[in-house]
Short mmCIF file of C-alpha atoms and ligand atoms in Angstrom, two decimals:
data_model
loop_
_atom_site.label_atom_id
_atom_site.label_comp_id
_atom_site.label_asym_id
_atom_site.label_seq_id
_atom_site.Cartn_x
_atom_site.Cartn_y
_atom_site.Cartn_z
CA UNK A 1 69.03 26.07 -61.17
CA UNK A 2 66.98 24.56 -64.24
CA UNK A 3 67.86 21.95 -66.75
CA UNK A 4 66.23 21.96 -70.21
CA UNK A 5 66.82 19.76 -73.04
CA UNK A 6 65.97 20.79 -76.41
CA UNK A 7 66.48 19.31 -79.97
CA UNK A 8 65.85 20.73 -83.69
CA UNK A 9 62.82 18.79 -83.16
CA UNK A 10 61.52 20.48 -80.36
CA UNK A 11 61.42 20.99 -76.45
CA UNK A 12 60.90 17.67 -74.58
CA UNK A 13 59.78 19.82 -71.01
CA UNK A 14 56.49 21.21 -73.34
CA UNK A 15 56.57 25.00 -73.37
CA UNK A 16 54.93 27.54 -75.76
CA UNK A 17 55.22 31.15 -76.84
CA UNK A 18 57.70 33.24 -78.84
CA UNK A 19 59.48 34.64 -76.23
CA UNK A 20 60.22 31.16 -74.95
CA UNK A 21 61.53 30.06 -78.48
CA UNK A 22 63.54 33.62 -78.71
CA UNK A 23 64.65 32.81 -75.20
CA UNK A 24 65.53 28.77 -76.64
CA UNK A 25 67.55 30.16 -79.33
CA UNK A 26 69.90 32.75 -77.52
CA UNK A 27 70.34 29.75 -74.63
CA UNK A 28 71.41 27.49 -77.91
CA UNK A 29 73.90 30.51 -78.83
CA UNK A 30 74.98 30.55 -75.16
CA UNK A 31 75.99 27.07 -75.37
CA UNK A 32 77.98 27.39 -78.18
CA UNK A 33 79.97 29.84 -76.83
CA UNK A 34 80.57 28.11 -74.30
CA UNK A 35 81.76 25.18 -75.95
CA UNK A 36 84.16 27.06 -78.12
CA UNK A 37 85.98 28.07 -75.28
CA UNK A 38 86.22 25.22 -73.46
CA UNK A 39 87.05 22.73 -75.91
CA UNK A 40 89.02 24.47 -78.06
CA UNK A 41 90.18 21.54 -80.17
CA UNK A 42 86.90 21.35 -81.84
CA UNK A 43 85.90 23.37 -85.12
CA UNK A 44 83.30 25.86 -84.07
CA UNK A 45 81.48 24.46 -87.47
CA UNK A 46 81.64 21.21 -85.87
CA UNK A 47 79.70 22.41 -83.00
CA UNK A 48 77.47 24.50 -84.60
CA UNK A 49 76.62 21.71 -86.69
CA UNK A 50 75.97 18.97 -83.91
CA UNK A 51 74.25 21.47 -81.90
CA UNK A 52 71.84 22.66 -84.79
CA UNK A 53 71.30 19.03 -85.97
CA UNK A 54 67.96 17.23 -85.66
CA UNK A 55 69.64 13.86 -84.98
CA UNK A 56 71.68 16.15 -81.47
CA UNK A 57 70.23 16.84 -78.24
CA UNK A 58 71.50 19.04 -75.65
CA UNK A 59 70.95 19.25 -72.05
CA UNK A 60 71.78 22.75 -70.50
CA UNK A 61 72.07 24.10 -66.87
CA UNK A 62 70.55 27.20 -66.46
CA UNK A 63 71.34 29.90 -63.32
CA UNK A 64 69.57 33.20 -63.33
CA UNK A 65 68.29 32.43 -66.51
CA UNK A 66 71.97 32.14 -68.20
CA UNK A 67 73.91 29.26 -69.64
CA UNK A 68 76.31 27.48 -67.48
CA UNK A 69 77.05 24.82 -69.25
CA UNK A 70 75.20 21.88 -71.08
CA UNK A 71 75.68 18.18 -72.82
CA UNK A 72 75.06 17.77 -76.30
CA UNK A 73 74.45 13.93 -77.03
CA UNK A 74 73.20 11.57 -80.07
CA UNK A 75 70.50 9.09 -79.07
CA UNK A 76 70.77 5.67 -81.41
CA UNK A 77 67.33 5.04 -80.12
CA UNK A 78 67.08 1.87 -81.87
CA UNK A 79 70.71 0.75 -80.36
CA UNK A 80 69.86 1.98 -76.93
CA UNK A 81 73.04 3.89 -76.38
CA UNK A 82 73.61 7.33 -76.66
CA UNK A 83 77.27 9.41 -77.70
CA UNK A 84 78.28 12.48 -76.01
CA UNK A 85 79.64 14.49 -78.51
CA UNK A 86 80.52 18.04 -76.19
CA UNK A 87 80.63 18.41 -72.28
CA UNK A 88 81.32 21.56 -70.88
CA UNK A 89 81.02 24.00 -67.94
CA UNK A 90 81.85 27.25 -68.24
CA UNK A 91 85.29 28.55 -66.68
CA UNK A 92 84.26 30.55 -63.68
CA UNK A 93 81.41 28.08 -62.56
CA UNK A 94 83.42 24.91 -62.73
CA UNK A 95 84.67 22.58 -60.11
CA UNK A 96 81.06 23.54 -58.11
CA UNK A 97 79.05 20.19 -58.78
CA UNK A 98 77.29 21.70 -61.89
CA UNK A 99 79.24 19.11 -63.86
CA UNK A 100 78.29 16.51 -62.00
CA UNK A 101 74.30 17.83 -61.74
CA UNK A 102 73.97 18.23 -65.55
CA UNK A 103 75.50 14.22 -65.77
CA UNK A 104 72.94 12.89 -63.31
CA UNK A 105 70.10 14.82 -65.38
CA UNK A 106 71.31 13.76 -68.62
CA UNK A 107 71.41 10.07 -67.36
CA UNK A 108 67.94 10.29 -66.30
CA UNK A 109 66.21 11.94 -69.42
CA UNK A 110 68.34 9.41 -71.83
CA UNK A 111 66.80 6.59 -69.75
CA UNK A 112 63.13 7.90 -69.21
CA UNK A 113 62.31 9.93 -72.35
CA UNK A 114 65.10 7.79 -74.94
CA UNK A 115 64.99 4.72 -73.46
CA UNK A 116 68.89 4.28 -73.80
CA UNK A 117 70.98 1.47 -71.43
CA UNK A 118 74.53 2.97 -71.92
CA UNK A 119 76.48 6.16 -73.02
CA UNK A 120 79.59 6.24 -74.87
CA UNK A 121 81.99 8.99 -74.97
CA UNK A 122 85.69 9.89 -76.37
CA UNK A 123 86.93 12.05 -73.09
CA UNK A 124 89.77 14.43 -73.55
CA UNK A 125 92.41 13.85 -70.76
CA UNK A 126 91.82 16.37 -68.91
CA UNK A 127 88.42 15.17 -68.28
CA UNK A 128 89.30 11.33 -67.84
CA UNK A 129 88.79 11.85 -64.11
CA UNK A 130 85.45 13.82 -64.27
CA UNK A 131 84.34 11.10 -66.13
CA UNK A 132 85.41 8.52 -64.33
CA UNK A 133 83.81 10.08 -61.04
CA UNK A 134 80.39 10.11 -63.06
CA UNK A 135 80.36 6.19 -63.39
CA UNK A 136 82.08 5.72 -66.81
CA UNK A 137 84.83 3.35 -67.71
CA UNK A 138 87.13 2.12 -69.69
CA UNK A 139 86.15 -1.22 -70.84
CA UNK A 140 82.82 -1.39 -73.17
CA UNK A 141 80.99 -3.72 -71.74
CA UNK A 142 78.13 -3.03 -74.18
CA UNK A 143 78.46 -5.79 -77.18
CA UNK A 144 80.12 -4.41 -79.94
CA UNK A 145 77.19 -4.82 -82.71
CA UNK A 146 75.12 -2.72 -80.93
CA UNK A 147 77.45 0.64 -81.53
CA UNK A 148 79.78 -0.07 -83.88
CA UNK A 149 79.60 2.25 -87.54
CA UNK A 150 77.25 3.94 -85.31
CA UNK A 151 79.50 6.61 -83.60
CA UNK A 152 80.60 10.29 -85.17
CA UNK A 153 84.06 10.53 -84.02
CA UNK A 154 85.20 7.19 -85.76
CA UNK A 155 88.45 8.43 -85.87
CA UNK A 156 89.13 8.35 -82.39
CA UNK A 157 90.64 4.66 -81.03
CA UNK A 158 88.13 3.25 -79.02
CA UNK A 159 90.90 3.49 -76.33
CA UNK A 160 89.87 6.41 -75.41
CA UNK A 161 85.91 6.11 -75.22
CA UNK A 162 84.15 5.90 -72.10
CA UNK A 163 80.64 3.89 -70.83
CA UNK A 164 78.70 4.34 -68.78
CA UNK A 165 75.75 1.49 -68.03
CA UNK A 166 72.63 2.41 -66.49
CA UNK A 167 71.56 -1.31 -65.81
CA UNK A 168 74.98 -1.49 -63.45
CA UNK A 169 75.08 1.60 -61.39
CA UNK A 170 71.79 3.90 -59.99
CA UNK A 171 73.80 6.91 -59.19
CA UNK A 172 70.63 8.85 -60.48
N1 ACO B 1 89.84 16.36 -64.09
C1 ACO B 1 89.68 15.61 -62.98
N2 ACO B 1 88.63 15.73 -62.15
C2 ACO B 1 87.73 16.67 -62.46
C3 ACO B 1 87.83 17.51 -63.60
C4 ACO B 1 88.95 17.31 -64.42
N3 ACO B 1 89.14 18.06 -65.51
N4 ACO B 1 86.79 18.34 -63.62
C5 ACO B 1 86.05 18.04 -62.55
N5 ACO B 1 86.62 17.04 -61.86
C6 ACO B 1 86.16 16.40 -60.64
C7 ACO B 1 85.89 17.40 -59.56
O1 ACO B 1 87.04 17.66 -58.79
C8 ACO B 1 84.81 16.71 -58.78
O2 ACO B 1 85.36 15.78 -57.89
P1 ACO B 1 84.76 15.62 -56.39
O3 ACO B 1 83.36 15.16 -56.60
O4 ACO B 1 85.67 14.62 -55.78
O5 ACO B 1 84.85 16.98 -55.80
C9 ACO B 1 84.05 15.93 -59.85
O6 ACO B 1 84.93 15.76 -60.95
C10 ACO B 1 82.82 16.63 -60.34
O7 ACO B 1 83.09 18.00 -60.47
P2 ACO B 1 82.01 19.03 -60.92
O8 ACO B 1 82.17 20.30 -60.15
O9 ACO B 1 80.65 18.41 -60.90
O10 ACO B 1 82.47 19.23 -62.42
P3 ACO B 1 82.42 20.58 -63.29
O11 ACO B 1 81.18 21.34 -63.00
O12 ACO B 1 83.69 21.32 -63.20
O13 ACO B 1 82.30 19.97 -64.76
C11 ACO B 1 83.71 19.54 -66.67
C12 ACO B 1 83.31 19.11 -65.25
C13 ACO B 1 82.49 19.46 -67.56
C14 ACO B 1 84.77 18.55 -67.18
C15 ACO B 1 84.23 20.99 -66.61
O14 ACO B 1 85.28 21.08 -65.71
C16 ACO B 1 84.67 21.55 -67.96
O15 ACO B 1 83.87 22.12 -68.68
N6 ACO B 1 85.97 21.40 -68.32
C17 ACO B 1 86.50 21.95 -69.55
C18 ACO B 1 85.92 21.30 -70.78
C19 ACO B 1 86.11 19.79 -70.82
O16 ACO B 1 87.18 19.28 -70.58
N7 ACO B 1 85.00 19.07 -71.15
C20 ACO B 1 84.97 17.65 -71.35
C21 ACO B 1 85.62 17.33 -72.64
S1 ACO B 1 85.27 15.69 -73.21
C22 ACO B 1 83.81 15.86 -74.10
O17 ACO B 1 83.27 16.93 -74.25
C23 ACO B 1 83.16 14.60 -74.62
#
């Protein structure tokens, strides 16, 4: 099992060579897919988009050198938090900790390599309780200067949007 994260800007784990990029690229595509599938409320533009974006970063699982699943998040460096914008598993592998693995490494890179305190999130309901099992909650205890007019989905109450702190919990 690997985990890589990638941006537009580049690979944080350094790696060279064509074959790697060609390799990048079809892994990117492999994500996508994924993500159309499982959330299947959100405009395959939309992911595209976020996906493809320099300000987007996505953290992938990789088994037998395919695409399991991944996290694709927005670092507000300067703000210290970071917004999962897609968080999926594909169907036949989920429900085996993979979900739960790709969480712990995209807690760990966000603090170590982004420097970021908290994560916010808008979780469908069907994935309240995964969420809630990975250490987020309800109540934003981060102060509200520090990510509000920052977030994408803007429409979306803030009822729904889950934190999780890194300075309270060391789950990592
Ligand atoms: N509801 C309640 N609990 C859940 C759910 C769920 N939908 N999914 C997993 N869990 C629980 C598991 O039972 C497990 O509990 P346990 O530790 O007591 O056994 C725990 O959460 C972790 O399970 P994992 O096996 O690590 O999770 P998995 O690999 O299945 O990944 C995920 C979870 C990402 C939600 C996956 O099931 C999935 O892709 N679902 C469909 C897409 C989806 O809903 N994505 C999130 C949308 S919100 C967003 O993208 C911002």
């Amino acid at each position: 099992l690997k985990f890589v994260c990638v941006s537009n800007d580049g690979i944080d784990e350094h790696m060279d060579g064509c074959h790697f990029l060609l390799g990048l690229f079809l892994r990117l595509i492999g994500l996508k897919n994924i993500f159309g599938r499982q959330l299947p409320n959100m405009p395959k533009e939309y992911i595209v988009r976020l996906i493809m974006d320099r300000n987007h970063k996505s953290v992938m699982v990789i088994r037998r050198n395919l695409v399991v699943g991944g996290i694709t998040y927005r670092p507000y460096v300067s703000q210290k938090f970071g917004e999962i914008a897609f968080c999926a598993i594909t169907a036949d592998e989920q429900v085996k900790g993979y979900g739960t693995r790709l969480m712990n490494h995209l807690k760990q890179h966000a603090r170590d390599v982004d420097g970021l305190t908290h994560f916010l999130t808008y979780a469908d309901n069907n994935a309240v309780g995964y969420f809630i099992k990975q250490g987020f909650t309800k109540e934003i205890h981060l102060e509200k200067k520090r990510w509000h007019g920052y977030l994408e989905a803007m429409l979306v109450t803030l009822f729904y949007a889950y934190v999780w702190n890194f300075s309270e919990k060391n789950v990592i």
